[in-house]
């Protein structure tokens, strides 16, 4: 069970998380979770380059270790990156110290002050500790590209019918999402262009990365 649009009530309950970004122009913030992987991420980068759109990639540490050349390309092409844990851990089912160590392990590969919890699942104590070191980036719009029960047409509708200035939109550069992403992402970028939107990267409010220290 997941919500395509994050309700205002939930956003208000967690005001220290970033759900959208205030803008004065027609701009959204495309984000991609779970990469980088060679089967998907280079194709995403090619498409973003074609449309001259920037994005933010929340990277899994073990994927960065395996595919460092793709990680370097993300940075070389002007996108931002974020920490998505080393092993894509679910905060709800992971003991806190183990979770913090996993984030720290990823931080040695992913130089960023942006963090997104996998599945959006993070316990209050975890969030309280992590936000001392990171901007916790959530989302206002979830494409559902990871959902095998969702048609590619409905996935596209989830995005294009709910676009608003400042929205943080989640896609996945993963094998699980590839079939839908191949259909949805080009059409989304074209729709954004036709509606006069641009896409930009998310910038941390912190000046430099810190590596979280755990007991």
Coordinates of N, CA and C in Angstrom, one line a residue:
X1 N 0.8 -1.2 0.0 CA 0.0 0.0 0.0 C 0.9 1.3 0.0
X2 N 0.6 2.2 -0.9 CA 1.3 3.4 -1.0 C 0.4 4.5 -1.5
X3 N 0.8 5.7 -1.3 CA 0.0 6.9 -1.8 C 0.8 7.6 -2.9
X4 N 0.1 7.8 -4.0 CA 0.8 8.5 -5.1 C 1.2 9.9 -4.7
X5 N 0.3 10.6 -4.1 CA 0.5 12.0 -3.6 C 0.6 12.0 -2.1
X6 N 1.7 12.6 -1.6 CA 1.8 12.6 -0.1 C 0.9 13.6 0.5
X7 N -0.1 13.2 1.3 CA -1.1 14.1 1.8 C -0.4 15.2 2.7
X8 N -1.0 16.4 2.7 CA -0.5 17.5 3.5 C -0.4 17.1 5.0
X9 N -1.4 16.3 5.4 CA -1.3 15.9 6.8 C 0.0 15.2 7.2
X10 N 0.4 14.3 6.4 CA 1.6 13.6 6.6 C 2.8 14.5 6.5
X11 N 2.8 15.4 5.6 CA 3.9 16.4 5.5 C 4.0 17.2 6.7
X12 N 2.9 17.6 7.2 CA 2.8 18.5 8.4 C 3.3 17.7 9.7
X13 N 3.1 16.4 9.7 CA 3.5 15.6 10.8 C 5.0 15.4 10.9
X14 N 5.7 15.6 9.7 CA 7.1 15.4 9.7 C 7.7 16.7 9.0
X15 N 7.7 17.8 9.6 CA 8.1 19.1 9.0 C 9.6 19.2 8.7
X16 N 10.4 18.3 9.4 CA 11.8 18.4 9.1 C 12.3 17.6 7.9
X17 N 11.3 16.8 7.3 CA 11.6 16.2 6.1 C 11.3 17.1 4.9
X18 N 12.0 16.9 3.8 CA 11.7 17.8 2.6 C 10.8 17.0 1.7
X19 N 9.6 17.5 1.5 CA 8.6 16.9 0.7 C 8.4 17.5 -0.7
X20 N 8.7 18.8 -0.7 CA 8.7 19.6 -2.0 C 9.6 20.8 -1.8
X21 N 9.8 21.5 -2.9 CA 10.8 22.6 -2.8 C 10.1 23.9 -3.3
X22 N 10.0 24.9 -2.5 CA 9.4 26.2 -2.9 C 10.1 26.7 -4.1
X23 N 9.3 27.1 -5.1 CA 9.9 27.7 -6.4 C 9.0 28.8 -6.8
X24 N 9.6 29.7 -7.6 CA 8.8 30.8 -8.2 C 8.6 30.6 -9.7
X25 N 8.9 29.5 -10.2 CA 8.8 29.2 -11.6 C 8.3 27.8 -11.8
X26 N 8.0 27.4 -13.0 CA 7.5 26.1 -13.4 C 8.7 25.1 -13.4
X27 N 9.0 24.6 -12.2 CA 10.1 23.7 -12.1 C 9.7 22.5 -11.2
X28 N 10.2 21.3 -11.5 CA 10.0 20.2 -10.7 C 11.4 19.5 -10.4
X29 N 11.4 18.5 -9.5 CA 12.6 17.9 -9.1 C 12.5 16.4 -9.3
X30 N 13.0 15.9 -10.4 CA 13.0 14.5 -10.7 C 14.1 13.8 -9.9
X31 N 13.7 12.6 -9.3 CA 14.6 11.9 -8.5 C 14.5 10.4 -8.9
X32 N 15.7 9.7 -8.8 CA 15.8 8.3 -9.2 C 16.5 7.5 -8.1
X33 N 15.8 6.5 -7.6 CA 16.3 5.7 -6.5 C 16.8 4.3 -7.0
X34 N 17.8 3.8 -6.2 CA 18.2 2.4 -6.2 C 19.4 2.1 -7.1
X35 N 19.8 3.0 -8.0 CA 20.9 2.8 -8.9 C 22.2 3.0 -8.2
X36 N 23.3 3.2 -9.0 CA 23.3 3.1 -10.5 C 23.5 1.6 -10.9
X37 N 22.8 1.3 -12.0 CA 23.1 0.0 -12.7 C 23.2 0.2 -14.2
X38 N 24.0 -0.7 -14.8 CA 24.3 -0.4 -16.3 C 23.1 -0.6 -17.2
X39 N 22.1 -1.4 -16.7 CA 21.0 -1.7 -17.6 C 20.0 -0.6 -17.7
X40 N 20.0 0.4 -16.7 CA 19.0 1.4 -16.7 C 19.6 2.8 -16.6
X41 N 20.5 3.1 -15.7 CA 21.0 4.4 -15.4 C 21.6 5.1 -16.6
X42 N 22.4 4.5 -17.4 CA 22.9 5.3 -18.6 C 21.8 5.7 -19.5
X43 N 20.8 4.9 -19.7 CA 19.7 5.2 -20.5 C 18.9 6.5 -20.0
X44 N 18.7 6.5 -18.6 CA 18.1 7.6 -18.0 C 19.0 8.9 -18.2
X45 N 20.3 8.8 -18.1 CA 21.1 9.9 -18.2 C 21.1 10.4 -19.7
X46 N 21.0 9.5 -20.6 CA 20.9 9.9 -22.0 C 19.6 10.7 -22.3
X47 N 18.6 10.2 -21.7 CA 17.3 10.9 -21.9 C 17.2 12.3 -21.2
X48 N 17.8 12.4 -20.0 CA 17.8 13.7 -19.4 C 18.7 14.6 -20.1
X49 N 19.8 14.2 -20.7 CA 20.6 15.0 -21.5 C 19.9 15.5 -22.8
X50 N 19.1 14.6 -23.4 CA 18.4 15.0 -24.6 C 17.4 16.2 -24.3
X51 N 16.8 16.2 -23.1 CA 15.9 17.2 -22.7 C 16.5 18.3 -21.9
X52 N 17.8 18.2 -21.7 CA 18.5 19.2 -20.9 C 17.8 19.4 -19.5
X53 N 17.5 18.3 -18.9 CA 16.9 18.3 -17.6 C 17.9 17.8 -16.6
X54 N 17.9 18.3 -15.4 CA 18.8 17.8 -14.3 C 17.9 17.0 -13.3
X55 N 18.6 16.1 -12.5 CA 17.9 15.3 -11.6 C 18.8 15.0 -10.4
X56 N 18.2 14.2 -9.5 CA 18.9 13.8 -8.3 C 18.8 12.3 -8.2
X57 N 19.9 11.6 -8.0 CA 20.0 10.2 -8.0 C 20.4 9.7 -6.5
X58 N 19.4 9.0 -5.9 CA 19.7 8.4 -4.6 C 20.2 7.0 -4.7
X59 N 21.5 6.9 -4.5 CA 22.3 5.7 -4.9 C 22.5 4.8 -3.7
X60 N 22.4 3.5 -4.1 CA 22.7 2.4 -3.1 C 24.2 2.1 -3.2
X61 N 24.8 2.1 -2.0 CA 26.2 2.0 -1.9 C 26.9 0.9 -2.7
X62 N 26.3 -0.3 -2.5 CA 26.8 -1.5 -3.2 C 26.8 -1.4 -4.7
X63 N 25.8 -0.6 -5.2 CA 25.7 -0.4 -6.7 C 26.8 0.6 -7.1
X64 N 27.0 1.6 -6.3 CA 28.1 2.5 -6.6 C 29.5 1.8 -6.6
X65 N 29.7 0.9 -5.7 CA 30.9 0.1 -5.7 C 31.1 -0.7 -6.9
X66 N 30.0 -1.3 -7.4 CA 30.1 -2.2 -8.6 C 30.2 -1.4 -9.9
X67 N 29.6 -0.2 -9.9 CA 29.5 0.6 -11.1 C 29.9 2.0 -10.9
X68 N 31.1 2.2 -10.5 CA 31.6 3.5 -10.1 C 31.7 4.4 -11.3
X69 N 31.9 3.9 -12.5 CA 32.0 4.7 -13.7 C 30.6 5.4 -14.0
X70 N 29.5 4.7 -13.7 CA 28.2 5.3 -13.9 C 28.0 6.4 -12.9
X71 N 28.4 6.1 -11.7 CA 28.3 7.1 -10.6 C 29.0 8.4 -11.0
X72 N 30.2 8.2 -11.5 CA 31.0 9.3 -12.0 C 30.4 10.1 -13.1
X73 N 29.7 9.4 -14.0 CA 29.0 10.0 -15.1 C 27.8 10.9 -14.6
X74 N 27.1 10.4 -13.6 CA 26.0 11.2 -13.0 C 26.5 12.5 -12.5
X75 N 27.7 12.5 -11.8 CA 28.2 13.8 -11.4 C 28.8 14.6 -12.5
X76 N 29.5 14.0 -13.5 CA 30.1 14.7 -14.6 C 29.0 15.4 -15.4
X77 N 27.8 14.9 -15.4 CA 26.7 15.5 -16.3 C 25.9 16.5 -15.5
X78 N 26.3 16.8 -14.2 CA 25.7 17.9 -13.5 C 24.5 17.6 -12.7
X79 N 24.3 16.3 -12.4 CA 23.2 15.9 -11.5 C 23.7 15.8 -10.1
X80 N 22.8 15.7 -9.1 CA 23.2 15.5 -7.7 C 23.0 14.1 -7.3
X81 N 23.6 13.7 -6.3 CA 23.5 12.3 -5.8 C 23.1 12.4 -4.3
X82 N 22.5 11.3 -3.8 CA 22.1 11.2 -2.4 C 22.4 9.8 -1.9
X83 N 22.5 9.7 -0.6 CA 22.7 8.4 0.1 C 21.4 7.7 0.3
X84 N 21.4 6.4 -0.1 CA 20.2 5.6 -0.1 C 20.5 4.3 0.7
X85 N 21.4 4.4 1.6 CA 22.0 3.3 2.4 C 22.8 2.4 1.5
X86 N 23.6 1.5 2.1 CA 24.5 0.7 1.4 C 23.8 -0.5 0.8
X87 N 22.9 -1.1 1.5 CA 22.2 -2.3 1.1 C 20.7 -2.1 0.9
X88 N 20.2 -0.9 0.8 CA 18.8 -0.6 0.6 C 18.0 -1.2 1.8
X89 N 18.3 -0.8 3.0 CA 17.7 -1.3 4.2 C 16.4 -0.6 4.5
X90 N 15.5 -1.4 5.0 CA 14.2 -0.9 5.5 C 14.4 -0.4 7.0
X91 N 14.3 0.9 7.2 CA 14.5 1.4 8.6 C 13.5 0.8 9.6
X92 N 12.3 0.5 9.2 CA 11.3 0.0 10.1 C 11.7 -1.4 10.7
X93 N 12.4 -2.2 9.9 CA 12.8 -3.5 10.3 C 14.3 -3.7 10.7
X94 N 15.0 -2.6 10.8 CA 16.4 -2.6 11.0 C 16.8 -2.0 12.3
X95 N 17.6 -2.6 13.1 CA 18.0 -2.0 14.4 C 18.8 -0.7 14.1
X96 N 18.6 0.2 15.0 CA 19.1 1.6 14.7 C 20.6 1.6 14.4
X97 N 21.4 1.0 15.3 CA 22.9 1.1 15.1 C 23.3 0.5 13.8
X98 N 22.7 -0.7 13.4 CA 23.0 -1.3 12.2 C 22.6 -0.4 11.0
X99 N 21.5 0.3 11.1 CA 21.0 1.2 10.1 C 22.0 2.4 9.9
X100 N 22.4 3.0 11.0 CA 23.4 4.1 11.0 C 24.7 3.6 10.4
X101 N 25.2 2.5 10.7 CA 26.4 2.0 10.2 C 26.3 1.8 8.6
X102 N 25.1 1.3 8.2 CA 24.9 1.1 6.8 C 24.9 2.4 6.0
X103 N 24.3 3.4 6.6 CA 24.3 4.7 6.0 C 25.8 5.2 5.9
X104 N 26.5 5.1 7.0 CA 27.9 5.5 7.0 C 28.7 4.8 6.0
X105 N 28.5 3.5 5.8 CA 29.2 2.7 4.8 C 29.0 3.3 3.4
X106 N 27.7 3.6 3.1 CA 27.4 4.2 1.9 C 28.1 5.6 1.7
X107 N 28.2 6.3 2.8 CA 28.7 7.7 2.8 C 30.2 7.7 2.3
X108 N 30.9 6.6 2.5 CA 32.3 6.6 2.1 C 32.4 6.4 0.6
X109 N 31.3 6.1 -0.1 CA 31.2 6.0 -1.5 C 30.4 7.1 -2.2
X110 N 29.4 7.6 -1.5 CA 28.5 8.6 -2.0 C 28.7 9.9 -1.2
X111 N 29.3 10.9 -1.8 CA 29.7 12.1 -1.2 C 28.5 13.1 -1.3
X112 N 27.6 13.0 -0.3 CA 26.4 13.8 -0.3 C 25.8 14.1 1.1
X113 N 25.1 15.2 1.2 CA 24.4 15.5 2.5 C 22.9 15.3 2.3
X114 N 22.5 14.6 1.2 CA 21.1 14.3 1.0 C 20.9 12.8 1.3
X115 N 19.8 12.5 2.0 CA 19.5 11.1 2.4 C 18.1 10.8 2.1
X116 N 17.8 9.7 1.5 CA 16.4 9.2 1.3 C 16.3 7.8 1.9
X117 N 15.4 7.6 2.8 CA 15.3 6.2 3.4 C 14.6 5.3 2.4
X118 N 15.2 4.1 2.1 CA 14.5 3.2 1.2 C 13.1 2.9 1.7
X119 N 12.2 2.8 0.7 CA 10.8 2.6 0.9 C 10.1 3.8 1.7
X120 N 10.9 4.8 2.0 CA 10.4 5.9 2.8 C 10.1 5.6 4.2
X121 N 10.7 4.4 4.6 CA 10.4 3.9 6.0 C 11.6 4.2 6.9
X122 N 11.3 5.0 7.9 CA 12.4 5.4 8.9 C 11.7 5.6 10.2
X123 N 12.3 5.1 11.3 CA 11.7 5.3 12.6 C 12.1 6.7 13.2
X124 N 11.2 7.2 14.0 CA 11.5 8.5 14.6 C 12.9 8.7 15.2
X125 N 13.4 7.7 15.9 CA 14.7 7.9 16.5 C 15.8 7.9 15.5
X126 N 15.6 7.1 14.4 CA 16.5 7.1 13.3 C 16.5 8.5 12.6
X127 N 15.4 9.0 12.4 CA 15.3 10.3 11.7 C 15.9 11.4 12.5
X128 N 15.6 11.4 13.8 CA 16.2 12.4 14.8 C 17.7 12.4 14.7
X129 N 18.3 11.2 14.6 CA 19.8 11.2 14.6 C 20.3 11.5 13.2
X130 N 19.7 11.0 12.2 CA 20.2 11.2 10.8 C 20.1 12.7 10.4
X131 N 19.1 13.4 10.8 CA 18.9 14.7 10.3 C 19.9 15.7 10.9
X132 N 20.7 15.2 11.9 CA 21.8 16.0 12.3 C 22.9 16.1 11.3
X133 N 22.9 15.2 10.4 CA 24.0 15.1 9.4 C 23.5 15.2 7.9
X134 N 22.2 15.0 7.7 CA 21.7 15.0 6.3 C 20.4 15.8 6.2
X135 N 20.1 16.2 5.0 CA 18.8 16.7 4.6 C 18.0 15.4 4.2
X136 N 16.9 15.1 4.9 CA 16.1 13.9 4.6 C 15.1 14.3 3.5
X137 N 15.3 13.7 2.3 CA 14.5 14.1 1.2 C 13.4 13.0 0.9
X138 N 12.2 13.4 1.1 CA 11.1 12.5 0.8 C 10.5 12.8 -0.6
X139 N 9.2 13.0 -0.7 CA 8.6 13.3 -2.0 C 7.2 13.7 -1.9
X140 N 6.8 14.4 -3.0 CA 5.4 14.8 -3.0 C 4.6 14.0 -4.0
X141 N 5.3 13.2 -4.9 CA 4.7 12.5 -6.0 C 5.5 11.2 -6.2
X142 N 4.8 10.1 -6.1 CA 5.4 8.7 -6.3 C 4.9 8.1 -7.6
X143 N 5.7 7.8 -8.5 CA 5.2 7.3 -9.8 C 4.6 6.0 -9.7
X144 N 5.1 5.1 -8.9 CA 4.6 3.7 -8.8 C 5.3 2.8 -9.8
X145 N 6.4 3.2 -10.4 CA 7.0 2.4 -11.4 C 7.5 1.1 -10.9
X146 N 7.6 0.9 -9.6 CA 8.1 -0.3 -9.0 C 7.0 -1.3 -8.8
X147 N 5.8 -0.9 -9.0 CA 4.6 -1.7 -8.6 C 4.2 -2.6 -9.8
X148 N 4.4 -4.0 -9.7 CA 4.0 -4.9 -10.8 C 2.5 -4.9 -11.1
X149 N 1.7 -4.5 -10.1 CA 0.2 -4.5 -10.3 C -0.3 -3.3 -11.0
X150 N 0.6 -2.3 -11.2 CA 0.2 -1.1 -11.9 C 0.5 -1.1 -13.3
X151 N -0.4 -0.7 -14.2 CA -0.1 -0.6 -15.6 C 0.8 0.5 -15.9
X152 N 1.5 0.4 -17.0 CA 2.4 1.5 -17.4 C 1.6 2.8 -17.7
X153 N 0.4 2.6 -18.2 CA -0.5 3.8 -18.5 C -0.9 4.5 -17.3
X154 N -1.3 3.7 -16.2 CA -1.7 4.3 -15.0 C -0.5 5.0 -14.3
X155 N 0.7 4.4 -14.4 CA 1.9 4.9 -13.9 C 2.2 6.3 -14.5
X156 N 2.0 6.4 -15.8 CA 2.2 7.7 -16.4 C 1.1 8.7 -15.9
X157 N -0.1 8.3 -15.8 CA -1.1 9.2 -15.3 C -0.9 9.6 -13.8
X158 N -0.3 8.8 -13.0 CA 0.1 9.1 -11.7 C 1.0 10.4 -11.7
X159 N 1.8 10.5 -12.7 CA 2.8 11.6 -12.7 C 2.2 12.8 -13.4
X160 N 1.8 12.7 -14.6 CA 1.5 13.8 -15.4 C 0.2 14.5 -15.0
X161 N -0.7 13.8 -14.3 CA -1.9 14.5 -13.9 C -1.8 15.1 -12.5
X162 N -0.6 15.0 -11.9 CA -0.4 15.5 -10.6 C 0.8 16.5 -10.5
X163 N 1.3 16.9 -11.6 CA 2.5 17.7 -11.6 C 2.2 19.1 -11.1
X164 N 2.9 19.6 -10.2 CA 2.8 21.0 -9.7 C 4.2 21.6 -9.5
X165 N 4.4 22.9 -9.6 CA 5.7 23.5 -9.4 C 6.2 23.1 -8.0
X166 N 7.5 22.7 -8.0 CA 8.2 22.4 -6.7 C 8.1 20.9 -6.3
X167 N 7.3 20.1 -7.1 CA 7.1 18.7 -6.7 C 8.4 18.0 -6.8
X168 N 8.6 17.1 -5.8 CA 9.7 16.1 -5.9 C 9.1 14.8 -6.3
X169 N 9.5 14.3 -7.5 CA 8.9 13.1 -8.1 C 9.9 12.0 -8.1
X170 N 9.4 10.8 -7.7 CA 10.2 9.6 -7.5 C 10.0 8.6 -8.7
X171 N 11.2 8.3 -9.3 CA 11.3 7.2 -10.2 C 12.4 6.2 -9.7
X172 N 12.6 5.1 -10.3 CA 13.6 4.2 -9.9 C 14.4 3.7 -11.1
X173 N 15.7 3.9 -11.0 CA 16.6 3.4 -12.1 C 17.0 2.0 -11.6
X174 N 16.1 1.1 -11.7 CA 16.3 -0.3 -11.2 C 15.7 -1.3 -12.2
X175 N 16.1 -2.5 -12.2 CA 15.6 -3.5 -13.1 C 14.1 -3.8 -12.9
X176 N 13.7 -3.7 -11.6 CA 12.3 -3.9 -11.3 C 11.4 -2.9 -11.9
X177 N 11.9 -1.7 -12.1 CA 11.1 -0.6 -12.7 C 11.3 -0.4 -14.2
X178 N 12.2 -1.1 -14.7 CA 12.7 -0.8 -16.1 C 11.6 -0.8 -17.1
X179 N 10.7 -1.8 -17.1 CA 9.7 -1.9 -18.2 C 8.8 -0.7 -18.1
X180 N 8.3 -0.3 -17.0 CA 7.4 0.9 -16.9 C 8.2 2.2 -17.2
X181 N 9.4 2.2 -16.6 CA 10.2 3.5 -16.8 C 10.5 3.7 -18.3
X182 N 10.7 2.7 -19.1 CA 11.0 2.9 -20.5 C 9.8 3.5 -21.2
X183 N 8.6 3.3 -20.7 CA 7.4 3.9 -21.2 C 7.1 5.2 -20.6
X184 N 7.2 5.3 -19.3 CA 6.8 6.5 -18.6 C 7.7 7.7 -18.7
X185 N 9.0 7.4 -18.5 CA 9.9 8.6 -18.4 C 10.0 9.4 -19.7
X186 N 10.1 8.9 -20.9 CA 10.1 9.7 -22.1 C 8.8 10.6 -22.2
X187 N 7.7 10.0 -21.9 CA 6.4 10.7 -22.0 C 6.3 11.7 -20.9
X188 N 6.9 11.5 -19.8 CA 6.8 12.5 -18.7 C 7.7 13.7 -19.1
X189 N 8.9 13.4 -19.6 CA 9.8 14.5 -20.0 C 9.2 15.3 -21.1
X190 N 8.5 14.7 -22.0 CA 7.9 15.4 -23.1 C 6.7 16.2 -22.6
X191 N 5.9 15.7 -21.7 CA 4.8 16.4 -21.1 C 5.3 17.6 -20.3
X192 N 6.3 17.4 -19.5 CA 6.9 18.6 -18.8 C 7.3 19.7 -19.7
X193 N 8.0 19.3 -20.8 CA 8.4 20.3 -21.8 C 7.3 21.0 -22.4
X194 N 6.2 20.3 -22.8 CA 5.1 20.9 -23.4 C 4.3 21.8 -22.5
X195 N 4.4 21.5 -21.2 CA 3.7 22.3 -20.1 C 4.6 23.5 -19.7
X196 N 5.8 23.6 -20.2 CA 6.7 24.7 -19.9 C 7.4 24.5 -18.6
X197 N 7.6 23.2 -18.1 CA 8.3 22.9 -16.9 C 9.8 22.6 -17.3
X198 N 10.6 22.8 -16.3 CA 12.0 22.3 -16.3 C 12.2 21.4 -15.1
X199 N 13.2 20.7 -15.1 CA 13.6 19.8 -14.0 C 15.0 20.2 -13.5
X200 N 15.1 20.3 -12.2 CA 16.4 20.7 -11.6 C 16.8 19.7 -10.5
X201 N 18.0 19.8 -10.1 CA 18.5 18.9 -9.1 C 18.2 19.5 -7.7
X202 N 18.2 18.6 -6.7 CA 18.0 19.1 -5.3 C 19.4 19.4 -4.7
X203 N 19.5 20.5 -4.1 CA 20.8 21.0 -3.5 C 20.7 21.0 -2.0
X204 N 21.7 20.4 -1.4 CA 21.7 20.3 0.1 C 21.8 21.7 0.7
X205 N 21.2 21.9 1.9 CA 21.4 23.2 2.6 C 22.7 23.2 3.4
X206 N 23.4 22.1 3.4 CA 24.6 22.0 4.2 C 25.8 22.2 3.3
X207 N 26.9 22.8 3.9 CA 28.0 23.1 3.1 C 28.9 22.0 2.7
X208 N 29.1 21.0 3.6 CA 29.9 19.9 3.3 C 29.4 18.6 4.0
X209 N 29.9 17.5 3.4 CA 29.4 16.2 3.9 C 30.0 15.9 5.3
X210 N 29.2 15.3 6.1 CA 29.7 14.7 7.4 C 29.5 13.2 7.4
X211 N 30.4 12.5 7.9 CA 30.2 11.1 8.0 C 29.7 10.8 9.4
X212 N 28.5 10.2 9.5 CA 27.9 10.0 10.8 C 28.7 9.1 11.7
X213 N 28.8 9.5 12.9 CA 29.6 8.7 13.9 C 28.6 7.9 14.8
X214 N 28.9 6.6 14.9 CA 28.0 5.8 15.7 C 28.9 5.1 16.8
X215 N 28.2 4.6 17.9 CA 28.9 4.0 19.0 C 29.5 2.6 18.6

